[in-house]
CSV table of C-alpha atoms and ligand atoms in Angstrom, one decimal:
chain,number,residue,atom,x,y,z
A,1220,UNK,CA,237.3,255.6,-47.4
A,1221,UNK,CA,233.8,254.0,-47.0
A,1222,UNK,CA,232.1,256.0,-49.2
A,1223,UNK,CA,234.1,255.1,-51.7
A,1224,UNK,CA,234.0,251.6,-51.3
A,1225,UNK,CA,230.3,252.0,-51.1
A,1226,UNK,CA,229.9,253.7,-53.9
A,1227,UNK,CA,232.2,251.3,-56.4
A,1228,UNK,CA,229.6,248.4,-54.7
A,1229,UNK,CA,227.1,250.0,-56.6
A,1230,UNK,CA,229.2,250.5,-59.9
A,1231,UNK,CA,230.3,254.1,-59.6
A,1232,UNK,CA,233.7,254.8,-60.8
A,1233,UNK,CA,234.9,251.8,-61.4
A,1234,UNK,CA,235.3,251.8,-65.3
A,1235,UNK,CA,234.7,255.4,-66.4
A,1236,UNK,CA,235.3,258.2,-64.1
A,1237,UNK,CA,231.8,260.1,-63.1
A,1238,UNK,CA,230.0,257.7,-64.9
A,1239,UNK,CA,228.1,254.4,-63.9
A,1240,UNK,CA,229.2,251.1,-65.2
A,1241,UNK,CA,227.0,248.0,-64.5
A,1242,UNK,CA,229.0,245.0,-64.0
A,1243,UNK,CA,228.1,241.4,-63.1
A,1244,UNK,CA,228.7,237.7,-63.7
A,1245,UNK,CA,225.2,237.7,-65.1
A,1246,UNK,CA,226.9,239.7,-68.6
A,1247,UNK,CA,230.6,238.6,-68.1
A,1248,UNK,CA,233.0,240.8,-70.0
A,1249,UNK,CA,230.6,244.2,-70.9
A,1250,UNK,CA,229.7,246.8,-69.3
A,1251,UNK,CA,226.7,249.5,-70.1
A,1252,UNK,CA,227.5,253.1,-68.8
A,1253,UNK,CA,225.7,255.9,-68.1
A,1254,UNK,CA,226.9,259.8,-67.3
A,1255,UNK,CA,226.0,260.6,-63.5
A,1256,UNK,CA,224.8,263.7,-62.9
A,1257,UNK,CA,224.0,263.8,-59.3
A,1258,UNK,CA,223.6,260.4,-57.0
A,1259,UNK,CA,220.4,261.3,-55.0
A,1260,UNK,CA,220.1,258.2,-52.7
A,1261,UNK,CA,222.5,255.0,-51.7
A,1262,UNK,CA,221.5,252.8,-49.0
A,1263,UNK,CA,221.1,249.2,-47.5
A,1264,UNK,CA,218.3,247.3,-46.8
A,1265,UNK,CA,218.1,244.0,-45.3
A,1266,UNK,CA,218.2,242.3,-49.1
A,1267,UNK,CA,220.4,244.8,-50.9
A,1268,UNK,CA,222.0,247.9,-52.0
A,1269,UNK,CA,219.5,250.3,-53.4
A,1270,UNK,CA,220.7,253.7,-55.4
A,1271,UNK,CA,219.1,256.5,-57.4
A,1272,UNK,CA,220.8,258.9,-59.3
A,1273,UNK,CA,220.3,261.6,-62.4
A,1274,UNK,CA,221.3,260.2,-65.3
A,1275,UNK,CA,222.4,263.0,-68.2
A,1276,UNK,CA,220.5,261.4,-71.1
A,1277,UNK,CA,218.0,258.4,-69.1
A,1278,UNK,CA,217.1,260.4,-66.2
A,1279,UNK,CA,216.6,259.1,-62.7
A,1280,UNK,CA,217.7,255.8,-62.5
A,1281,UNK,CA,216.9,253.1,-60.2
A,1282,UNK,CA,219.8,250.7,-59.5
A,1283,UNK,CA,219.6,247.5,-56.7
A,1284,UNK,CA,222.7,245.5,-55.8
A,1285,UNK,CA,225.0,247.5,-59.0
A,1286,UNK,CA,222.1,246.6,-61.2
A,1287,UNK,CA,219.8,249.0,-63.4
A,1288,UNK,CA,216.0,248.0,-62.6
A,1289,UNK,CA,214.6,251.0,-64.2
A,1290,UNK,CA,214.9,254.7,-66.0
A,1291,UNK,CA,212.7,257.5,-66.4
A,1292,UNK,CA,213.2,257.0,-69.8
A,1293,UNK,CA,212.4,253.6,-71.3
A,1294,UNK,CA,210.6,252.3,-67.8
A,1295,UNK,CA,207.6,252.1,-70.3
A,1296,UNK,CA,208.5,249.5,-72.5
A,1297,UNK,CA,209.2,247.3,-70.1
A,1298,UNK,CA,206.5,247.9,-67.5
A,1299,UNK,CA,203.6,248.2,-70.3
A,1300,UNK,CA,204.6,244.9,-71.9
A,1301,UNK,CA,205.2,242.6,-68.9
A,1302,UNK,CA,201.6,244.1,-67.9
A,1303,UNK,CA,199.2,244.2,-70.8
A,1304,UNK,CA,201.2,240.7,-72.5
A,1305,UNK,CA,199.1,239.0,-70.7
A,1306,UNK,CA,195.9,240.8,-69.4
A,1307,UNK,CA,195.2,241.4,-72.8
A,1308,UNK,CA,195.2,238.3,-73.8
A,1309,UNK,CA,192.4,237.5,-71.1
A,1310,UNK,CA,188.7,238.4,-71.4
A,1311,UNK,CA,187.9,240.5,-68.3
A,1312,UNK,CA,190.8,240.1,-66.0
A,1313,UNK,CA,189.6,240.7,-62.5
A,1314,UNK,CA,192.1,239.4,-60.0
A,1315,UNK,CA,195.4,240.0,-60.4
A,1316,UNK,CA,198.9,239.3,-58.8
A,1317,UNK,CA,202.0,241.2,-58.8
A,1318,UNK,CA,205.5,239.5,-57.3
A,1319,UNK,CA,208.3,242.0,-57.3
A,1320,UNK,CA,207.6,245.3,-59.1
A,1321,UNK,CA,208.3,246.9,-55.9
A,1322,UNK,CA,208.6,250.3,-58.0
A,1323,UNK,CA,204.8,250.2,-58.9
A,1324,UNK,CA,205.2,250.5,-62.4
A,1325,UNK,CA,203.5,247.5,-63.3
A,1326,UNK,CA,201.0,248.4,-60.7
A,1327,UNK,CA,200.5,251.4,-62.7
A,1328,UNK,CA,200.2,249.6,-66.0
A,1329,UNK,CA,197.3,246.8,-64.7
A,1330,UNK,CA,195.2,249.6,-63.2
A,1331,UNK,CA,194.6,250.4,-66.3
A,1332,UNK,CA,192.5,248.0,-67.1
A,1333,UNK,CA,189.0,248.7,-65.8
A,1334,UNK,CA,187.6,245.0,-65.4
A,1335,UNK,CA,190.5,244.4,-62.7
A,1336,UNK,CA,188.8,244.5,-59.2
A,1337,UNK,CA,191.4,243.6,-56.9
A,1338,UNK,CA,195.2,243.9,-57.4
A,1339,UNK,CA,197.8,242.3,-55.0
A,1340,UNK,CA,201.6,242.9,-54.6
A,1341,UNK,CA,204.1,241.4,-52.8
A,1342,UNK,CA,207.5,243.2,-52.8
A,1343,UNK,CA,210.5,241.6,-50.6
A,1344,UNK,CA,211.9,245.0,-50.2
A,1345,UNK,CA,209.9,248.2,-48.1
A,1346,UNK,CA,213.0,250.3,-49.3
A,1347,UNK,CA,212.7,249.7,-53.0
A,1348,UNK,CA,208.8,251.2,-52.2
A,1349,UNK,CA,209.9,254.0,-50.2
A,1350,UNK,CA,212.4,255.3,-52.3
A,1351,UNK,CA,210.1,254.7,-55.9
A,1352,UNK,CA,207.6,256.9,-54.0
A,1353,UNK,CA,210.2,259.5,-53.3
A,1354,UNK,CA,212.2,259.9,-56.3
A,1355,UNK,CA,209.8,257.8,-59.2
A,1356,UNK,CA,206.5,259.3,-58.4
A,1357,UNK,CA,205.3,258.7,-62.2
A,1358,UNK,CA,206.3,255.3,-61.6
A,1359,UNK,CA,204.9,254.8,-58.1
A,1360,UNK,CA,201.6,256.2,-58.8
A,1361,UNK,CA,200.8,252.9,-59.4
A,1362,UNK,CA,200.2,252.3,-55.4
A,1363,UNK,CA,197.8,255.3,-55.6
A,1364,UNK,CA,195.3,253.1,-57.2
A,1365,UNK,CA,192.7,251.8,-53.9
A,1366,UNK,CA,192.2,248.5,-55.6
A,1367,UNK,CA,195.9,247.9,-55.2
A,1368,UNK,CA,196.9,246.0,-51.6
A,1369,UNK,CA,200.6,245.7,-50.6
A,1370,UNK,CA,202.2,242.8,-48.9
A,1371,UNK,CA,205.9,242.8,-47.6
A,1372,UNK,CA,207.3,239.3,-47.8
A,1373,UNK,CA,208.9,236.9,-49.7
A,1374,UNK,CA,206.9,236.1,-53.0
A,1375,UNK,CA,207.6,232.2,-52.9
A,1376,UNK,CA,206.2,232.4,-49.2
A,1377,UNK,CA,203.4,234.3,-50.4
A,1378,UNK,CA,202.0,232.1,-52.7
A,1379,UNK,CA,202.3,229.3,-51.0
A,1380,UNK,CA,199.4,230.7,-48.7
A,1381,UNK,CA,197.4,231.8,-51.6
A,1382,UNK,CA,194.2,229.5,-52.0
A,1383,UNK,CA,194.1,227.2,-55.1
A,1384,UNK,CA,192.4,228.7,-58.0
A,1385,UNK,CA,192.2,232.8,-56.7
A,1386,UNK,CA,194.1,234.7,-59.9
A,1387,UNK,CA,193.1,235.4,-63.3
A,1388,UNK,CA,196.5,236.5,-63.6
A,1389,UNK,CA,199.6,236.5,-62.1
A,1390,UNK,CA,202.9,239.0,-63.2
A,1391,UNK,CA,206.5,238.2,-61.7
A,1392,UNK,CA,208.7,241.4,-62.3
A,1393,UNK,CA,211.8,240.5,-60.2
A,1394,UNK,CA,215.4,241.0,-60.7
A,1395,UNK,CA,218.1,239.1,-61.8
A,1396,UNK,CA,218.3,235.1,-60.0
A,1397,UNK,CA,220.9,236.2,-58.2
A,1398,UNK,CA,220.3,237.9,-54.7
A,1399,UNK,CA,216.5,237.8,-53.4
A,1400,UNK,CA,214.8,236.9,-56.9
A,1401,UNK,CA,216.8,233.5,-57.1
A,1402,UNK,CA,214.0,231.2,-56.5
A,1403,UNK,CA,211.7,233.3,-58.9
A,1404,UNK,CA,213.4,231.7,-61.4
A,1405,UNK,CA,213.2,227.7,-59.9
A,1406,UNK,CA,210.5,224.8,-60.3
A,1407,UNK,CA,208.8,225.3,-57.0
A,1408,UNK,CA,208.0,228.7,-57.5
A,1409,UNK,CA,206.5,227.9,-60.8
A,1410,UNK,CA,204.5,224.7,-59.8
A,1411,UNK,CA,202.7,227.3,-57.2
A,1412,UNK,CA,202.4,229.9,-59.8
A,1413,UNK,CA,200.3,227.0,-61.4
A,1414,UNK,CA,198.1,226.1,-58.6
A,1415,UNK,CA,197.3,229.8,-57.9
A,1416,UNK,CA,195.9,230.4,-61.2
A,1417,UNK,CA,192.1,229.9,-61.8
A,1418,UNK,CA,191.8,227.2,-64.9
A,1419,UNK,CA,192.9,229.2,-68.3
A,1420,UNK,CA,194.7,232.0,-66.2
A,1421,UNK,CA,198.0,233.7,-67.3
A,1422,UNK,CA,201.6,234.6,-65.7
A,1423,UNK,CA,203.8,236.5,-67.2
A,1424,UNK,CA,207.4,236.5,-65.3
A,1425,UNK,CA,210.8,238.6,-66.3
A,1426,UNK,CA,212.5,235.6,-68.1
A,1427,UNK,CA,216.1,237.7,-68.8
A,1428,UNK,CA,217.5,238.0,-72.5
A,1429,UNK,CA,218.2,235.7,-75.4
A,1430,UNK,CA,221.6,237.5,-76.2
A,1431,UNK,CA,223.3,236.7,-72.8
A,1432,UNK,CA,220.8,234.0,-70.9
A,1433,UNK,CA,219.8,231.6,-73.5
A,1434,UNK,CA,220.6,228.8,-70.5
A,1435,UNK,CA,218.5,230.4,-67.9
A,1436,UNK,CA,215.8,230.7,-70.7
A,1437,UNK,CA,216.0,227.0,-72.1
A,1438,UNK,CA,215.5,226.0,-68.4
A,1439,UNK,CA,212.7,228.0,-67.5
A,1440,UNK,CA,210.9,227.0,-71.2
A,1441,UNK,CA,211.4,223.6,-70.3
A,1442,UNK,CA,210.0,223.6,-66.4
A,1443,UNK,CA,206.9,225.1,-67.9
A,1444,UNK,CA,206.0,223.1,-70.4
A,1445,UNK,CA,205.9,220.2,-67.9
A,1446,UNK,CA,203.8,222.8,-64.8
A,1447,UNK,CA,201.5,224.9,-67.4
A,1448,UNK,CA,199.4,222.6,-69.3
A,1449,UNK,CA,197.8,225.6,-71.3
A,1450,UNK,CA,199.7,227.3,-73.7
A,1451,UNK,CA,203.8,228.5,-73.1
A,1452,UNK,CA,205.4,231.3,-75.1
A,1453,UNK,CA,208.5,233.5,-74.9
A,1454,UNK,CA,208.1,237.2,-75.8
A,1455,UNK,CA,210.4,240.1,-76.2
A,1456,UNK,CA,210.9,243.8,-75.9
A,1457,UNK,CA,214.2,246.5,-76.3
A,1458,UNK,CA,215.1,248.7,-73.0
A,1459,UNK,CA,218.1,250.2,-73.7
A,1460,UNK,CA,219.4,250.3,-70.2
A,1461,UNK,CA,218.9,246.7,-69.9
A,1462,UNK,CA,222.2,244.9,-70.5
A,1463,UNK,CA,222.2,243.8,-74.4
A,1464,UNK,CA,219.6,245.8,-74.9
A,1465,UNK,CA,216.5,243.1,-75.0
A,1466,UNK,CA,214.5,241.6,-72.1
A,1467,UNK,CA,212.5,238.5,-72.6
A,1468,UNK,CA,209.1,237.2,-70.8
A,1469,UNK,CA,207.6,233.7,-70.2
A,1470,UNK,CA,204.1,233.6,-70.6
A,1471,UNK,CA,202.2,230.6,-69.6
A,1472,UNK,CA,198.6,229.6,-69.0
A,1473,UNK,CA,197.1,226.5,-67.3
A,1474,UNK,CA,194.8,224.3,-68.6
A,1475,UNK,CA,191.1,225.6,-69.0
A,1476,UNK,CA,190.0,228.3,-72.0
A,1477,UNK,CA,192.5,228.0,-73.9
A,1478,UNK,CA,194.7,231.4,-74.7
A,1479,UNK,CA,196.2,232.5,-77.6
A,1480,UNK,CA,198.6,234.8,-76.4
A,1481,UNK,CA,199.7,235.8,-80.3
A,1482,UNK,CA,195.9,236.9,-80.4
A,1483,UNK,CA,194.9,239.4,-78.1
A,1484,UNK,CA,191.3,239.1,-76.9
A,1485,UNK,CA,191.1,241.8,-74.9
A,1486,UNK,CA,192.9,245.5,-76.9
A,1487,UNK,CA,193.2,248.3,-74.3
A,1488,UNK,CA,194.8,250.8,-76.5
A,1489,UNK,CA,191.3,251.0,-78.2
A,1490,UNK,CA,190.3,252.0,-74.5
A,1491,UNK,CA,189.6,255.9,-73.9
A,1492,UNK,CA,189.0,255.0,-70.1
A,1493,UNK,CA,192.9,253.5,-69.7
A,1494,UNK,CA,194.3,256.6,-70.3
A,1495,UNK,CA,191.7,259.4,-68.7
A,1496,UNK,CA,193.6,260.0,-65.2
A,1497,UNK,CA,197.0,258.5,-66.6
A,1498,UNK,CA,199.5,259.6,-69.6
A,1499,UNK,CA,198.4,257.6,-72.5
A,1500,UNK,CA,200.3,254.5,-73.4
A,1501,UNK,CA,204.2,255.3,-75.1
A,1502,UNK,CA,205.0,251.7,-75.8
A,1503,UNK,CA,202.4,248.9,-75.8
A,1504,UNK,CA,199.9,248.5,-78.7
A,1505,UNK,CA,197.9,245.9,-80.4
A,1506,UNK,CA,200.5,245.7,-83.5
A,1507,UNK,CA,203.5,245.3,-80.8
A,1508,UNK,CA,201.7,242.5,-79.0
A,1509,UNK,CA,201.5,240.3,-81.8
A,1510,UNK,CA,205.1,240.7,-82.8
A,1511,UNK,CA,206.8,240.3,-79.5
A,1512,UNK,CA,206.4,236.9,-80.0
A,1513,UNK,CA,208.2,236.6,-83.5
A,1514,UNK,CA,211.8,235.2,-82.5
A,1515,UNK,CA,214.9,235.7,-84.0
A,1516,UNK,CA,216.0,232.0,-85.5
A,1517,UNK,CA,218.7,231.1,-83.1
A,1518,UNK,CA,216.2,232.0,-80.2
A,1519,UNK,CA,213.7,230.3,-82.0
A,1520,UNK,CA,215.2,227.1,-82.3
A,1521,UNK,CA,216.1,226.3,-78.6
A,1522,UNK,CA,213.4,227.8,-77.3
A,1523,UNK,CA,211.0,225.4,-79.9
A,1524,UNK,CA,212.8,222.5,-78.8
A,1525,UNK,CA,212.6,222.6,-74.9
B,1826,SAM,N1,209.9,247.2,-62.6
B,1826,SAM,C1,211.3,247.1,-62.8
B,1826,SAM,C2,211.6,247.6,-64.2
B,1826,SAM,O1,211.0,248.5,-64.7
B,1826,SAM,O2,212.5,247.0,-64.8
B,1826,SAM,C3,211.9,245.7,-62.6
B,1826,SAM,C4,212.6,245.4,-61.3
B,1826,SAM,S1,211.7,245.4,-59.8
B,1826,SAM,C5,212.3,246.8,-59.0
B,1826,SAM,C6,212.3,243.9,-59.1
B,1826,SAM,C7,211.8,243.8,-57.6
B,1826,SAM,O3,211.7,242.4,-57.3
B,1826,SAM,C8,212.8,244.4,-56.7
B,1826,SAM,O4,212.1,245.5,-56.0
B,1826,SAM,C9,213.1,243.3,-55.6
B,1826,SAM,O5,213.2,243.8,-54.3
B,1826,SAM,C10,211.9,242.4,-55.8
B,1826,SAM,N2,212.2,241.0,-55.4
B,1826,SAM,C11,213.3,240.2,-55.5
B,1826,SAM,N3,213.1,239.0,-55.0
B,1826,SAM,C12,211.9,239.0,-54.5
B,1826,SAM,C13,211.1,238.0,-53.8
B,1826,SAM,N4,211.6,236.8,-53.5
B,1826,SAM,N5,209.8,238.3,-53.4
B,1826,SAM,C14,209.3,239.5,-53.8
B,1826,SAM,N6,210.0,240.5,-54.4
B,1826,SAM,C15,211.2,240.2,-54.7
């Protein structure tokens, strides 16, 4: 029946019984489970399949197109490091852009820091916001934040109409480059990335995992070395949920004062007024930031060649 086929499109009971399997040509041949306790919401917007459900051991999980984006229960070491990788790398951050991130995790993470004045998101997808706010309300307390502005749209779109020069920073957390996020990942995108930054800005996109993408990764290392003339460095973190267990980020600058992302200019954990209204950091800390950026050799060596 319908709901059936509906629910194997989002990775239901198609390998394990009562459990959730995630499955895609991105990770050919694997397969991360998790127990479901209870699917709480399955639905379609106009860009994809969107699901929650209660995980036994990871909580609520969030899960577009068959694909985990988040869990209650180790959402904070991705959302703290895409965030404070690169704002702290920057003295006084003020103007900051979020692409994707429609969850408001991240928003979460960059309010924070108390030199921001004006944060922007654009999110594709109104559903992936309405349902974070429903079911993620730790995560989506991000949007409760009143220097935080959303815009619905397409992210490439949107920065095409942004003047040259307006962010101090820029943070893409999208999905996977296939679906809505594809051109995320493309030499366009990037090149207005670029122009958007102020001279000696930072981005900081989602740029997949050494394990299964080293391609995707050797591509993206090598389109910004030609666009960001300031510095160019692949970090790392582990979520668990995330299939292989790793995630990777580019982080870029343009040309201006220089940054030294292996430095951090700017600590927040050292920061009483970060964490007053919020739950203190669980992830992100000034010894982590440093070491994100140490590479396993194999990684290394492509990623030094590009
Ligand atoms: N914050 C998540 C986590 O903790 O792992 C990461 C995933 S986040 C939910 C990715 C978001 O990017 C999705 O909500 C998706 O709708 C959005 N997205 C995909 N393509 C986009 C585009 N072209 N413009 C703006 N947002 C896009």
């Amino acid at each position: 029946d319908t709901n059936n086929t509906s629910k194997e499109a989002d990775g239901i009971s198609s390998v394990i019984p009562g459990w959730f399997s995630e499955i895609s040509p991105m990770w050919p041949g694997e397969a991360h489970s998790l127990k479901v306790e209870k699917v709480l919401f399955q639905g379609k917007s106009d860009y994809q399949n969107v699901m929650v459900f209660q995980s036994s051991t990871y909580g609520k999980v969030l899960v577009l197109d068959g694909v985990i984006q988040l869990t209650e229960r180790d959402e904070c070491a991705y959302q703290e490091m895409i965030t404070h990788l690169p704002l702290c790398s920057i003295p006084n951050p003020k103007k900051v852009l979020v692409i994707g991130g429609g969850d408001g995790g991240v928003l979460r993470e960059v309010s924070r820091h108390s030199s921001v004045e004006q944060i922007d998101i654009c999110e594709i997808d109104k559903m992936v916001v309405d349902v974070s706010k429903q079911y993620f309300p730790d995560v989506a307390v991000g949007y409760d934040d009143p220097r935080v502005k959303l815009h619905i749209g397409d992210g490439v779109a949107f920065l095409k109409a942004v003047p040259e020069g307006t962010y101090d920073a820029i943070i893409v957390d999208s999905s996977d480059p296939i679906g809505p996020a594809q051109e995320l990942f493309e030499k366009p995108f990037f090149e207005s990335v670029a122009k958007a930054l102020r001279p000696g800005g930072v981005v900081c996109t989602q740029a997949e995992s050494i394990w299964l993408h080293m391609h995707i990764i050797e591509d993206i290392v090598a389109n910004c070395r030609q666009i960001f003339k300031g510095s160019v460095n692949y970090a790392w973190t582990t979520v668990p949920t995330y299939p292989s267990g790793v995630i990777g980020f580019m982080l870029c600058s343009t040309e201006g004062p220089l940054v030294d992302f292996k430095h951090p200019v700017n600590p927040i954990d050292k920061d009483e007024s970060c964490c007053k209204s919020k739950r203190p950091l669980k992830f992100y800390n000034s010894e982590i930031h440093p070491a994100a950026f140490c590479l396993p050799s194999f990684a290394k060596k492509v990623i030094e060649s590009k």
